[in-house]
mmCIF file of N, CA and C in Angstrom:
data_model
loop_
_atom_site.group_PDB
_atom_site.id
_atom_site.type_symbol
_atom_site.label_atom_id
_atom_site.label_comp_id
_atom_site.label_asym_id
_atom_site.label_seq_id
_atom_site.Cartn_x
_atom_site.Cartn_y
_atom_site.Cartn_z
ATOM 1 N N UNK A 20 0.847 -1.181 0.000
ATOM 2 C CA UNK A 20 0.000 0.000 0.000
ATOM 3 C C UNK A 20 0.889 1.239 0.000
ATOM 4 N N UNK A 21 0.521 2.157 -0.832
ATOM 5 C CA UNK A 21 1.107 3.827 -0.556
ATOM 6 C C UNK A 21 0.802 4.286 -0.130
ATOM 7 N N UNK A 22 1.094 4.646 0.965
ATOM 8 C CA UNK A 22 0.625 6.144 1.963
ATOM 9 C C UNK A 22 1.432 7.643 1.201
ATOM 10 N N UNK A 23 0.646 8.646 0.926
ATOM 11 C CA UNK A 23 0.809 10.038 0.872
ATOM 12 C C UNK A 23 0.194 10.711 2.015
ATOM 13 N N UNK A 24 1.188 11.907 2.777
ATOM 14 C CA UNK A 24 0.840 12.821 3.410
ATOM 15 C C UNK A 24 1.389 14.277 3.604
ATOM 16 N N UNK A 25 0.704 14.724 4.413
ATOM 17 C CA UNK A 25 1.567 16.532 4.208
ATOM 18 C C UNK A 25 1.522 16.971 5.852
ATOM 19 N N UNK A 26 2.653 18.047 6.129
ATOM 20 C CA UNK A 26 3.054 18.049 7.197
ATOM 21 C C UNK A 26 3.668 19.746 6.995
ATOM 22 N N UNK A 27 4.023 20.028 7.637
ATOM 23 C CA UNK A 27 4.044 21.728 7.531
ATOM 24 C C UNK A 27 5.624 22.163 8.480
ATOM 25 N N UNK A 28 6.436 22.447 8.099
ATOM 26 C CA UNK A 28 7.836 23.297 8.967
ATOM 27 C C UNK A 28 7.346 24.612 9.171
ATOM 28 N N UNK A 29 7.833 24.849 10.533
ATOM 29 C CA UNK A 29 8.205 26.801 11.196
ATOM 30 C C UNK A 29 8.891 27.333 10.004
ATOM 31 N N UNK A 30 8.583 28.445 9.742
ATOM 32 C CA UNK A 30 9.565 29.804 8.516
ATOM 33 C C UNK A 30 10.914 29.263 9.211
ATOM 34 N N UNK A 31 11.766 29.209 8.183
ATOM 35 C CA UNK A 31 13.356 28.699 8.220
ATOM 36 C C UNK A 31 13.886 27.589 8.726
ATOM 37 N N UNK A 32 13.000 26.419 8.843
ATOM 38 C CA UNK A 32 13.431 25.371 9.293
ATOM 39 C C UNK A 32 14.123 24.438 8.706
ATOM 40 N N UNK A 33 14.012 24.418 7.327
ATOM 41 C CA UNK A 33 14.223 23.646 6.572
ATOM 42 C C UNK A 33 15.451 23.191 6.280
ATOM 43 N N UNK A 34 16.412 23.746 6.492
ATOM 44 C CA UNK A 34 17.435 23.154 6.382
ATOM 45 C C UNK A 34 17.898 22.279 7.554
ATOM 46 N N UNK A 35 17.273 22.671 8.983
ATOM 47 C CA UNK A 35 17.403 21.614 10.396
ATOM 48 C C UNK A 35 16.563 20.624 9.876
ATOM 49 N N UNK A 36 15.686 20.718 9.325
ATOM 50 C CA UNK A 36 14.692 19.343 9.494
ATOM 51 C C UNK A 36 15.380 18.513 8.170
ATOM 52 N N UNK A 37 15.848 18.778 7.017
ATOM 53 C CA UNK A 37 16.854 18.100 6.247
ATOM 54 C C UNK A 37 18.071 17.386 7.122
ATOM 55 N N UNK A 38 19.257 18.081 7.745
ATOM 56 C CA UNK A 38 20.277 17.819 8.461
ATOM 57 C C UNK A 38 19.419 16.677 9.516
ATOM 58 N N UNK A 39 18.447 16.850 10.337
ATOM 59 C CA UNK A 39 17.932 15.853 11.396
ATOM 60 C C UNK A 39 17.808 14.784 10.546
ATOM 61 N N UNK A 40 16.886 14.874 9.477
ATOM 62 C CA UNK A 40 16.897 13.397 8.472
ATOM 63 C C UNK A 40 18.312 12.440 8.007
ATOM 64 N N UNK A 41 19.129 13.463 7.617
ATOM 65 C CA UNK A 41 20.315 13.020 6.920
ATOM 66 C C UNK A 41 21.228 12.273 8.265
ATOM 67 N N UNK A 42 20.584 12.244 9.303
ATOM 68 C CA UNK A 42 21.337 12.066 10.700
ATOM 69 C C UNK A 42 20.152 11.187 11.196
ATOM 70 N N UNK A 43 19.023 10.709 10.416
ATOM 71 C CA UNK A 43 18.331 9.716 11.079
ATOM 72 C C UNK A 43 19.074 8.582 12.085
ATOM 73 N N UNK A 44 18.137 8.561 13.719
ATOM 74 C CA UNK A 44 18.893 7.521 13.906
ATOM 75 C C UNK A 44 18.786 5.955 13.565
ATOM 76 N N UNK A 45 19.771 5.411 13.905
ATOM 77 C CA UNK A 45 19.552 3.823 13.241
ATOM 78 C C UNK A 45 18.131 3.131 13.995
ATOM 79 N N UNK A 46 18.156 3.749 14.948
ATOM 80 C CA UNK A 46 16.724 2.907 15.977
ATOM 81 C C UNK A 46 15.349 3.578 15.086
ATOM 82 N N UNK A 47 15.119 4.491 14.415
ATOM 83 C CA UNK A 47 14.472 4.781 13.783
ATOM 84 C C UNK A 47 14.022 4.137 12.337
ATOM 85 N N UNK A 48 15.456 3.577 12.060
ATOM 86 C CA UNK A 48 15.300 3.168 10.445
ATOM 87 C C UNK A 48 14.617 2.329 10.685
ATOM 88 N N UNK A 49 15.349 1.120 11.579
ATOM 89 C CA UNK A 49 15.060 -0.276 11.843
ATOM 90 C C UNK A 49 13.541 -0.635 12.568
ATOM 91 N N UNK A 50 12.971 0.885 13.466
ATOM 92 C CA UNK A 50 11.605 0.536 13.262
ATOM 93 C C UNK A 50 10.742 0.750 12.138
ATOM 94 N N UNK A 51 11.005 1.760 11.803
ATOM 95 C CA UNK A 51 10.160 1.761 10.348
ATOM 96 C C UNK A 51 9.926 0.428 9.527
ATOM 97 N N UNK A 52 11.385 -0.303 9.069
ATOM 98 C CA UNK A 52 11.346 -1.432 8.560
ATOM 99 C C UNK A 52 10.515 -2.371 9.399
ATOM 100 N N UNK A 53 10.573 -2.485 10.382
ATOM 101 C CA UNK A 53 9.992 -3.405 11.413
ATOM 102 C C UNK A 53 8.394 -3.223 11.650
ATOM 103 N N UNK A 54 8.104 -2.086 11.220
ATOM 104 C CA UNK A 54 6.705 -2.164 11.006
ATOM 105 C C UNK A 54 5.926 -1.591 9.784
ATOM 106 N N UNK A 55 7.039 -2.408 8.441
ATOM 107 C CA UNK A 55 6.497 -2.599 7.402
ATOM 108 C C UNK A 55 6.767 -1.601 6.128
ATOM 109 N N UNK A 56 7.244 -0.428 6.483
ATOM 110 C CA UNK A 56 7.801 1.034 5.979
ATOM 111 C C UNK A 56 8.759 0.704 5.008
ATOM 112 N N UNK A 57 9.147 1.211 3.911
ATOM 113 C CA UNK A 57 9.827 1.258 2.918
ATOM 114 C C UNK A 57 9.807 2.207 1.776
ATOM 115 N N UNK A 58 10.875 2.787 0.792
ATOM 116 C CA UNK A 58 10.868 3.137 0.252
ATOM 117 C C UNK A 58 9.972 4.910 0.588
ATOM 118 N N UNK A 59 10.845 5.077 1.751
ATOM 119 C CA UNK A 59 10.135 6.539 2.238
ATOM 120 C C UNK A 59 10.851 7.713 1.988
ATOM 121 N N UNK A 60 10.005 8.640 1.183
ATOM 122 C CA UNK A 60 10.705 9.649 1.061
ATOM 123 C C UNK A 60 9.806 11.035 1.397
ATOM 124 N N UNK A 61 10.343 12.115 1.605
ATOM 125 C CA UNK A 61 9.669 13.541 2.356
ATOM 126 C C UNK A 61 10.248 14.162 1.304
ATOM 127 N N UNK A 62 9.314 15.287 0.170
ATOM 128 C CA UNK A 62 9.675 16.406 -0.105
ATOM 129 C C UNK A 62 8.750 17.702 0.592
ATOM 130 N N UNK A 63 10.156 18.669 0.103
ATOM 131 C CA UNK A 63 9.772 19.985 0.443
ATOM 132 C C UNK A 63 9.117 20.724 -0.416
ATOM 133 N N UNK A 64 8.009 21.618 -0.409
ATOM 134 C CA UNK A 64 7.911 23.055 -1.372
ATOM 135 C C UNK A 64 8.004 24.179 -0.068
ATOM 136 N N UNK A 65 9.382 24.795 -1.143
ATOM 137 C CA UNK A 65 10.151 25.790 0.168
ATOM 138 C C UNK A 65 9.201 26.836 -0.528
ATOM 139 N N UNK A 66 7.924 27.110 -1.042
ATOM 140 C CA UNK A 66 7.296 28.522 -0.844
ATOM 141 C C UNK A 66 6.468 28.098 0.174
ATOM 142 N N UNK A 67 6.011 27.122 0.720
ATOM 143 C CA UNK A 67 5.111 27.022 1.569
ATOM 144 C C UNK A 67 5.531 26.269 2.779
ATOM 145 N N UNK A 68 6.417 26.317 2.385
ATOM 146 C CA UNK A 68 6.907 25.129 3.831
ATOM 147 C C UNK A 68 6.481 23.317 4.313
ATOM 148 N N UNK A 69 5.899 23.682 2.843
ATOM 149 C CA UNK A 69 4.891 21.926 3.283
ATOM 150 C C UNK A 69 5.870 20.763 2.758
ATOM 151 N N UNK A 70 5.426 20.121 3.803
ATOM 152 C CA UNK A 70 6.333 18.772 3.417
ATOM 153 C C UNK A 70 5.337 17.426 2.545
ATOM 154 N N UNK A 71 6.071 16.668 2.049
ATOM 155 C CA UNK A 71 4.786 15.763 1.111
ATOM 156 C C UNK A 71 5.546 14.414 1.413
ATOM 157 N N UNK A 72 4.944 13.370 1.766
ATOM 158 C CA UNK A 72 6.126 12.921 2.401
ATOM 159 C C UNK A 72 5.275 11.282 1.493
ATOM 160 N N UNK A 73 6.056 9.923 1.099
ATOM 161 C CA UNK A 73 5.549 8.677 0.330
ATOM 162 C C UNK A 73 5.737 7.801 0.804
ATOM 163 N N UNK A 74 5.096 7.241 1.327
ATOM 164 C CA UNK A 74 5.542 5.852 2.142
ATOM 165 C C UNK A 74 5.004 4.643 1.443
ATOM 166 N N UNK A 75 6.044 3.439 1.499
ATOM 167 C CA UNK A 75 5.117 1.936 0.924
ATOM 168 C C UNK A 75 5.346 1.197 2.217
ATOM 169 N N UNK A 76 3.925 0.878 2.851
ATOM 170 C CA UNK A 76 3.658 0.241 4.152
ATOM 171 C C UNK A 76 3.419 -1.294 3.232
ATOM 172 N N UNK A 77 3.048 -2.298 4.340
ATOM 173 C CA UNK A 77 2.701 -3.352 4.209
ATOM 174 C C UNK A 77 1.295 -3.795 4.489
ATOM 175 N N UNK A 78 1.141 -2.780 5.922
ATOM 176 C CA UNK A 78 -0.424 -3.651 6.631
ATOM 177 C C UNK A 78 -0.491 -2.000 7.021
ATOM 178 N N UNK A 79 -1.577 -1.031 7.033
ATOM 179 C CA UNK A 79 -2.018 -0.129 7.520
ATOM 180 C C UNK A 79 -2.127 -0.015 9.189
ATOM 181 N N UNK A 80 -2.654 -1.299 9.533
ATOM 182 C CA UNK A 80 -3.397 -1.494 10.992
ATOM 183 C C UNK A 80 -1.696 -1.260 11.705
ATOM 184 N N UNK A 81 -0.514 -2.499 11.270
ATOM 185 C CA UNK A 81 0.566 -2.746 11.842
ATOM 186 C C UNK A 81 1.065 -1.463 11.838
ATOM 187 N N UNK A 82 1.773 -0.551 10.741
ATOM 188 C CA UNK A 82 1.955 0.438 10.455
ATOM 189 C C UNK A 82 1.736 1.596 11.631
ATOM 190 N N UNK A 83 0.431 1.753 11.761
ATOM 191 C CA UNK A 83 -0.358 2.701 12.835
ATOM 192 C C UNK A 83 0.366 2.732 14.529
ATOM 193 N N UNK A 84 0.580 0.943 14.564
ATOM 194 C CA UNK A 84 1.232 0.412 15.490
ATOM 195 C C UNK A 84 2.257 1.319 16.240
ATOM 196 N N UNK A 85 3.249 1.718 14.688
ATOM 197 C CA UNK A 85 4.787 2.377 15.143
ATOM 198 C C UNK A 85 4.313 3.771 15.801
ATOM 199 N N UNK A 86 2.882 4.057 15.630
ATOM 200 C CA UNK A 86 3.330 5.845 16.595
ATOM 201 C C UNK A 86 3.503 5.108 17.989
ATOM 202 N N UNK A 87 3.183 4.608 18.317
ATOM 203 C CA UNK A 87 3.049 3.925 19.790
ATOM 204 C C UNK A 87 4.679 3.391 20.465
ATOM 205 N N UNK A 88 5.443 3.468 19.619
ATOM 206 C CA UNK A 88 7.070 3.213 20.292
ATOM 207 C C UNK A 88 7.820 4.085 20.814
ATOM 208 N N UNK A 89 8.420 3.643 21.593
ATOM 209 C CA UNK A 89 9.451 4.523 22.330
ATOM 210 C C UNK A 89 9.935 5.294 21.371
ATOM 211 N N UNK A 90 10.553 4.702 20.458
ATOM 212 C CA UNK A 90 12.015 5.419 19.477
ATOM 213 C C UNK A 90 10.684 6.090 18.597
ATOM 214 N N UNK A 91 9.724 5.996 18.577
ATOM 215 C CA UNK A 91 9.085 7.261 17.771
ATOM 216 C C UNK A 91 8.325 8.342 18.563
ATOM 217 N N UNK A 92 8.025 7.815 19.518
ATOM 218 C CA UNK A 92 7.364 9.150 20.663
ATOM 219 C C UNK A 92 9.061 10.237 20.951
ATOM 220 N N UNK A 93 10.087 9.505 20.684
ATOM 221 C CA UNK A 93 11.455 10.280 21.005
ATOM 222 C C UNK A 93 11.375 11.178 19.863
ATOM 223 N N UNK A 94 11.536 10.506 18.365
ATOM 224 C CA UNK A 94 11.627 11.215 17.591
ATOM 225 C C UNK A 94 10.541 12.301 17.625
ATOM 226 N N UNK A 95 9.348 11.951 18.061
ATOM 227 C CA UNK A 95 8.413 13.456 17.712
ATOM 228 C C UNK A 95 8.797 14.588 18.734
ATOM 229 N N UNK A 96 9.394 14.423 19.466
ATOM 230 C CA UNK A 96 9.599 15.022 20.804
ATOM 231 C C UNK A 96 11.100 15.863 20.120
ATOM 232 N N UNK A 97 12.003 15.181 19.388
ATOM 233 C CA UNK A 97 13.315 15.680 18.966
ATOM 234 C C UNK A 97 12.608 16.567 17.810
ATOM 235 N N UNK A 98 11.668 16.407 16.906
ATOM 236 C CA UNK A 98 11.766 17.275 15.963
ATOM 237 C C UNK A 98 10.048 18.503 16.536
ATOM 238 N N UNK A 99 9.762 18.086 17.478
ATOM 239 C CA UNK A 99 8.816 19.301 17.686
ATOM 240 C C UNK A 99 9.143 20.559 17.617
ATOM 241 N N UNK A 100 10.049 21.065 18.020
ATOM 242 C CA UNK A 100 10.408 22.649 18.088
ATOM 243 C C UNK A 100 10.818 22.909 16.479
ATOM 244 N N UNK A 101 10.593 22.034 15.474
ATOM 245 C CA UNK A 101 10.624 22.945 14.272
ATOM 246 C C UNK A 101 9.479 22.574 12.877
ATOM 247 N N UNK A 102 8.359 22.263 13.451
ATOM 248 C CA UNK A 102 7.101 21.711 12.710
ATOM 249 C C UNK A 102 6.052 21.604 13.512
ATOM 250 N N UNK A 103 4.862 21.923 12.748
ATOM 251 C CA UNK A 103 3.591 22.008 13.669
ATOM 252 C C UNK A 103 3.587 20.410 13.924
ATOM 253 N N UNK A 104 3.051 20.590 15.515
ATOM 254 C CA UNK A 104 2.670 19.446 15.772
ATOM 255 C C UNK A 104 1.392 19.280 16.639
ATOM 256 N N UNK A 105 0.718 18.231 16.641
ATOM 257 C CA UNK A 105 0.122 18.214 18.004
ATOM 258 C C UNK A 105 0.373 18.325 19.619
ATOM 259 N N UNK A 106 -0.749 18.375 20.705
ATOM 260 C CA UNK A 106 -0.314 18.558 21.948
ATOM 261 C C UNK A 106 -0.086 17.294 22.355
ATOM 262 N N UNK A 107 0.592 16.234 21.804
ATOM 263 C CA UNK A 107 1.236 14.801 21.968
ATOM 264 C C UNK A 107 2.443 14.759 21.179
ATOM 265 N N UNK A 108 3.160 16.134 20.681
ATOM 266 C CA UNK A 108 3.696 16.023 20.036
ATOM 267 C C UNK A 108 4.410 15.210 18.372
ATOM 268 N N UNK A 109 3.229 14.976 18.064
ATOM 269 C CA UNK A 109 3.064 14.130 16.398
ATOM 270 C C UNK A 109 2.971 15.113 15.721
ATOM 271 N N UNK A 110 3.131 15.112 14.525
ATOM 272 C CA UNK A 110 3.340 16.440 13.562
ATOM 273 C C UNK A 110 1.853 16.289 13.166
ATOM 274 N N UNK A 111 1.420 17.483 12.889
ATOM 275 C CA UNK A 111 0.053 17.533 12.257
ATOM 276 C C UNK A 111 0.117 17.237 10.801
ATOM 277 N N UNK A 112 -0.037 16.206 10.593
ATOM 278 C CA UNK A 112 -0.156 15.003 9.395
ATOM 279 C C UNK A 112 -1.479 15.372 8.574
ATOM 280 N N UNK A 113 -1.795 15.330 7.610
ATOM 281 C CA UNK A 113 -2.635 15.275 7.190
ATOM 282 C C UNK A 113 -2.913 13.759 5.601
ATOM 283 N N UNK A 114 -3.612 12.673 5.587
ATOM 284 C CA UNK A 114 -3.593 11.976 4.626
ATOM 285 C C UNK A 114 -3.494 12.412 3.321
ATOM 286 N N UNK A 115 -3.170 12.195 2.250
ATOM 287 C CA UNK A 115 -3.578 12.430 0.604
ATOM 288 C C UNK A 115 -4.195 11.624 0.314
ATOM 289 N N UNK A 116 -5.055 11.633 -0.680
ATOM 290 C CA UNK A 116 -6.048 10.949 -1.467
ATOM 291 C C UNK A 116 -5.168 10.823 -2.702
ATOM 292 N N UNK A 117 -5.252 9.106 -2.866
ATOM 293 C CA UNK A 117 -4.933 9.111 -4.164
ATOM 294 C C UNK A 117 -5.582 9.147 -5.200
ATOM 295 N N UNK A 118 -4.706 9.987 -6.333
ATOM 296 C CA UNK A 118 -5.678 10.178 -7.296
ATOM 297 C C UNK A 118 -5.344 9.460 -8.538
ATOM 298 N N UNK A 119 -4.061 9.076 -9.055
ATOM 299 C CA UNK A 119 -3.799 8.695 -9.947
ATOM 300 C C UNK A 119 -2.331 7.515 -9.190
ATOM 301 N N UNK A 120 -2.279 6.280 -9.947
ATOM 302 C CA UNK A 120 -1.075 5.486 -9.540
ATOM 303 C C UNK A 120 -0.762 4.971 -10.936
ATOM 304 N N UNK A 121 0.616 4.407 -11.426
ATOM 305 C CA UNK A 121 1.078 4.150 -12.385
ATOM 306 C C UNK A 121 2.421 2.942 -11.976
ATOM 307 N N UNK A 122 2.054 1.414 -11.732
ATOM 308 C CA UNK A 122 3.411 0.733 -11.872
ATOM 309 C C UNK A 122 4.629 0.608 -13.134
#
């Protein structure tokens, strides 16, 4: 399954929230993989600050699973001070609808 979503950076963040990625930690990768994640990538449009981010999950339900881990309640907590987030600190996510797919 493909997941699309959008997510929003503070004015000038963008180059910290690049550098934090490029410095992902390994406990991060290895959950993602571990609950099914692959082939993930986040772009930017630097007029708006929005992030668009592609994920290929396996199982939706399992997937959902990973907000619930340590090493990801850390990570939302490490990148809160430079992206809207919620008052649980999760970034305010929003789904995409797909509209068109092409293998």
């Amino acid at each position: 399954m493909i997941k699309g979503f959008k997510m929003k950076l503070y004015p000038g963040m963008a180059a910290e929230y690049e550098k934090r990625h490029n410095e992902l930690w390994q406990e991060m990768i290895d959950m993602i993989h571990e609950y099914g994640g692959k082939n993930y990538s986040i772009f930017l449009d630097e007029e708006t600050n929005i992030l668009f981010g592609y994920i290929e999950i396996e199982d939706p339900e399992k997937w959902n699973e990973s907000a619930d881990t340590a090493i990801n309640r850390k990570w939302w907590h490490f990148m809160a001070d430079i992206m809207e987030t919620n008052p649980d600190e999760s970034p305010v996510s929003v789904d995409l609808k797909t509209v068109f797919h092409l293998n």
